[in-house]
Amino acid sequence: MTISYFRTAQTLITGRNSISKIGEEAKKLGSKKAMIITDKVIRQTGLLSKVIFSLEEINLAVDIMDEVMPEPPFENLEQ
């Protein structure tokens, strides 16, 4: 039997408009740059706009990689 470990964030922020806090949280971590990894469909929906705004509001550089296949098979992890 294989033993697996799973770590989660120490802080979970939930509730209406909680996404607007992502920039503040990134700043607390001392982040200077953020990378969002997603697929083209999610990017096209506009769902990332609040995330990007919150990050750019605190002057974080934001890179978006939207070449990820939706629901990718396990074999694609190494790409």
Tab-separated table of C-alpha atoms in Angstrom:
chain	number	residue	atom	x	y	z
A	1	MET	CA	0.000	0.000	0.000
A	2	THR	CA	1.267	3.473	-0.915
A	3	ILE	CA	1.227	6.246	1.646
A	4	SER	CA	0.169	9.638	0.287
A	5	TYR	CA	0.318	13.073	1.831
A	6	PHE	CA	-1.972	15.937	0.953
A	7	ARG	CA	-1.382	19.470	2.149
A	8	THR	CA	-3.878	22.264	1.930
A	9	ALA	CA	-3.738	25.979	2.418
A	10	GLN	CA	-3.450	27.111	5.990
A	11	THR	CA	-6.113	29.721	5.420
A	12	LEU	CA	-9.344	29.243	3.512
A	13	ILE	CA	-11.372	32.344	2.828
A	14	THR	CA	-14.979	31.791	1.844
A	15	GLY	CA	-18.027	33.923	1.261
A	16	ARG	CA	-19.441	36.413	-1.148
A	17	ASN	CA	-16.727	38.389	-2.970
A	18	SER	CA	-13.976	36.499	-1.138
A	19	ILE	CA	-12.065	36.288	-4.424
A	20	SER	CA	-11.323	39.999	-4.034
A	21	LYS	CA	-9.032	39.077	-1.111
A	22	ILE	CA	-6.610	37.036	-3.236
A	23	GLY	CA	-4.341	40.019	-3.839
A	24	GLU	CA	-4.117	40.794	-0.121
A	25	GLU	CA	-3.291	37.160	0.637
A	26	ALA	CA	-0.613	37.056	-2.072
A	27	LYS	CA	0.907	40.211	-0.616
A	28	LYS	CA	1.038	38.617	2.855
A	29	LEU	CA	3.046	35.770	1.328
A	30	GLY	CA	5.520	38.229	-0.171
A	31	SER	CA	4.582	37.303	-3.725
A	32	LYS	CA	5.912	39.380	-6.577
A	33	LYS	CA	4.435	37.424	-9.459
A	34	ALA	CA	1.432	35.155	-9.952
A	35	MET	CA	0.899	32.401	-12.482
A	36	ILE	CA	-2.602	31.233	-13.272
A	37	ILE	CA	-2.813	27.822	-14.919
A	38	THR	CA	-6.146	27.145	-16.598
A	39	ASP	CA	-7.764	26.160	-19.856
A	40	LYS	CA	-9.000	28.379	-22.691
A	41	VAL	CA	-12.676	27.823	-21.853
A	42	ILE	CA	-12.315	29.115	-18.285
A	43	ARG	CA	-10.320	32.094	-19.547
A	44	GLN	CA	-12.936	32.904	-22.195
A	45	THR	CA	-15.778	32.901	-19.657
A	46	GLY	CA	-14.302	35.905	-17.887
A	47	LEU	CA	-14.184	34.077	-14.554
A	48	LEU	CA	-10.556	35.083	-14.063
A	49	SER	CA	-11.138	38.823	-14.361
A	50	LYS	CA	-11.751	39.343	-10.615
A	51	VAL	CA	-8.702	37.254	-9.750
A	52	ILE	CA	-6.488	39.184	-12.163
A	53	PHE	CA	-7.864	42.532	-10.959
A	54	SER	CA	-7.191	41.674	-7.318
A	55	LEU	CA	-3.613	40.628	-8.095
A	56	GLU	CA	-2.841	43.578	-10.348
A	57	GLU	CA	-4.364	45.966	-7.802
A	58	ILE	CA	-1.395	45.234	-5.519
A	59	ASN	CA	1.030	45.488	-8.464
A	60	LEU	CA	1.678	41.780	-8.927
A	61	ALA	CA	2.755	40.684	-12.370
A	62	VAL	CA	0.277	38.084	-13.645
A	63	ASP	CA	1.093	35.382	-16.209
A	64	ILE	CA	-1.676	33.191	-17.558
A	65	MET	CA	-1.024	29.794	-19.083
A	66	ASP	CA	-4.247	28.701	-20.756
A	67	GLU	CA	-2.959	25.762	-22.762
A	68	VAL	CA	-4.143	23.170	-20.239
A	69	MET	CA	-6.496	20.494	-21.540
A	70	PRO	CA	-9.816	20.474	-19.628
A	71	GLU	CA	-9.942	17.446	-17.291
A	72	PRO	CA	-6.540	16.188	-18.488
A	73	PRO	CA	-5.601	12.527	-18.185
A	74	PHE	CA	-2.953	11.597	-15.638
A	75	GLU	CA	-0.383	11.119	-18.412
A	76	ASN	CA	-0.477	14.868	-19.207
A	77	LEU	CA	0.856	15.909	-15.786
A	78	GLU	CA	4.452	15.916	-16.957
A	79	GLN	CA	3.786	18.448	-19.720
